[in-house]
Amino acid sequence: MRVAENLNAALHGLLDDDPTAYVLGEDVLDPYGGAFKVTKGLSTRFPDRVITTPISEGGLTGVAAGLALTGNTAVAEIMFGDFAALAFDQLCNFAAKSVSMYGSRLPLRMIVRCPTGGGRGYGPTHSQSLQKHFVGMPGLALYEMSPFHDNRDVLAAMVDRGEPCLFFEDKVLYTRPMGQADPLFRARLDGGLAVVDPVVPELAARPDYVIVTPGGTAHRALEAMRSLLVEEEISGRLLVPSRLYPLDVEALLPHLGGVVLVAEEGTAGGTWGGEVAHLVHQRIWERLRGPVRLVHSAASVIPTAAHLEREVLLTASAIHHAVREALRG
Amino acid sequence: MTETLTPALGPATGGPPLSRLADDDLELLLLIRHFELTLLQLYGRGELNGTTHTCLGQEYVPVALRPLLGPGDFVFSNHRGHGHYLARFGDAHGLLAEIMGREGAVCGGVGGSQHIHRDRYLSTGVQGESLPVAAGVALHLRRTEPGALACVHIGDGTWGEGAVYEALNMAALWSLPLLVVVENNGIAQSTPTAAQMAGTVAGRAAAFGVDHHLVVSADVNEIRTGLEPLVARVREGRPLVVEFVTHRLGPHSKGDDTRPPEAIRAAEENDWYARYAQDHPEHFHRFDGPARALVQGVADEVAARPPSRWSPCA
Ligand SMILES: Cc1ncc(C[n+]2csc(CCOP(=O)(O)OP(=O)(O)O)c2C)c(N)n1
């Protein structure tokens, strides 16, 4: 099953199970079913609770908040995550604040889905990974879609949190298969954390390095892990948390060794990776061989032409290279 | 500054005579008036933290609306919301405790003057932000509690925000029971409406096919009679913009009034307080002194309370 189908099924499941659940966004109705087809079939089955909106990202996010405020579960789709910038006020100043600024906890069941990232030639304003701009806002949790986490469980976790959640969905994942495709590695879940190790037990037991990535970058990290293993006999472990913020750093610690990297598609500077590094440093500085290394895309706009886009976006070979550097010390 | 706000009895003030109010309406108007005056005094004496925006001169807006709104209706208020809150709950103690950060505060002292949530009442200090939220609430009400509505208070200046238009568009498209109450006091902070708004509020409503009703009177009874059938239509899913032409009597917040004296004088001449005192002196004086004393008592009592407690919850 492809990731988009898994997510689509999860949304069907949510609307099925929760009579107060709504899905709203631009062009989400059948037969179109959303710009990335993730909402396909929903409006046919649940015509009352799947709502197509005007091109009003701030407005539709506010409507979702209003639905959540009146006890519903609201899932809003921002067609391209870049446009979450237009909903920043609703997210930062309304939804994230409302859960706590009125003196006692006001639960809001609200998910804002953000198709994210490059690699599909959509150009500078439709390809960004804006996670970092939302990190560190109390009352706003950040999750990222991954091939290792069943979206049904992820949606349930976000709904159960009772606070607004942003769900970053790397667009290149939509057409990739769920689960682990590379026969060299095996993924398992430790709570909300996916742990991917080589299938060979001796290698899995003593990874030379550990990479932490959000779900959208996982396949590039795995590609790097494969080349490092096959070409250089260096074995690594991949950790993919479903929830990026607030990060459960304690869940990472048992899986970390002396060499840790964070790879993400966003640009450097004030990043989620920086947050992970800081938390890891605080806990296990003395166990580390060196500071946590961060790997990013180039500090650049994301060009449209495929050959140019490839030049700036984070690649498997950049991760491979960063691991080599880290091991060299 | 508060001295200038006492009623100018004597020479004829603006407008035709006000009709006689029901006792409870007058009491509520006076409660709000003295609450706001007391706040400015407390600020003047350095007894309040932060800032506040009083609704002096505009008290009659929520008072006129009060019987037209029921407990099932949502009210979204803004930065100038004390009158909206008092008209809904009459709870001067809880509100003052919220503003002063004392025990018994409606929201633990976290929200303060402009961030209050209680039952179906919610205010926030970001202009225009609550319109889309109110549209979402109205969508819920239309489906699950037909007959109930969401009412949002905004000022004229807030029409500068895109969120207002996004919400109006959706409200009209989806036939939402949304009542937008515009308190057009002719100014936004220091900027006269003429310097920040091209066109009119009516024209804006018309562009969305939304009904617009202009209220120039400060006569609570008259306003109500005019609004009653219109609010009933909102409940059937016909959004409405009601524009009150009103006057901000006091400063934007505190001590920040840069208006020319003529503008302030015009606001004073239109003040319902002075006008009512002149048109119905016996009725006015029977309630004014007690309202003043009541608020003074509230202020003394709340000021003596211990600080509110709160533990951070995300
Ligand atoms: C988004 C936003 N921008 C600016 C402000 C600062 N501010 C608070 S009140 C105000 C004026 C609002 O004017 P208006 O809507 O006419 O209401 P009034 O103050 O006259 O009641 C401004 C600029 C704000 N609170 N929110």
XYZ file of C-alpha atoms and ligand atoms in Angstrom, chain B residues 53 58 78-80 125-127 154-158 161 185 187-189 248 252, ligand 1:
46
model
C -9.406 49.408 26.501
C -20.275 52.486 23.545
C -12.483 41.894 21.118
C -10.009 44.112 22.930
C -12.784 46.524 23.909
C -6.894 40.618 21.287
C -5.853 39.967 17.700
C -7.990 42.047 15.382
C -15.396 44.262 15.749
C -14.423 47.895 15.282
C -14.231 49.899 12.083
C -10.439 49.573 12.002
C -10.647 45.800 11.993
C -7.836 42.620 8.216
C -16.571 54.737 16.605
C -11.365 55.872 15.010
C -8.917 53.011 15.379
C -6.393 53.698 18.108
C -15.404 56.397 21.774
C -7.926 54.145 23.047
C -3.845 42.143 14.301
C -3.757 43.319 15.210
N -3.123 44.429 14.789
C -3.005 45.499 15.611
C -3.505 45.462 16.882
C -3.309 46.628 17.828
N -4.612 47.308 18.044
C -5.371 47.012 19.106
S -6.837 47.808 19.058
C -6.451 48.561 17.617
C -7.432 49.482 16.969
C -8.640 48.752 16.584
O -9.523 49.654 15.992
P -11.051 49.307 15.780
O -11.193 47.989 15.120
O -11.643 50.467 15.081
O -11.636 49.151 17.231
P -11.679 50.220 18.404
O -10.360 50.195 19.106
O -11.981 51.538 17.809
O -12.759 49.729 19.306
C -5.184 48.201 17.194
C -4.510 48.716 15.981
C -4.137 44.265 17.284
N -4.615 44.110 18.527
N -4.283 43.228 16.430
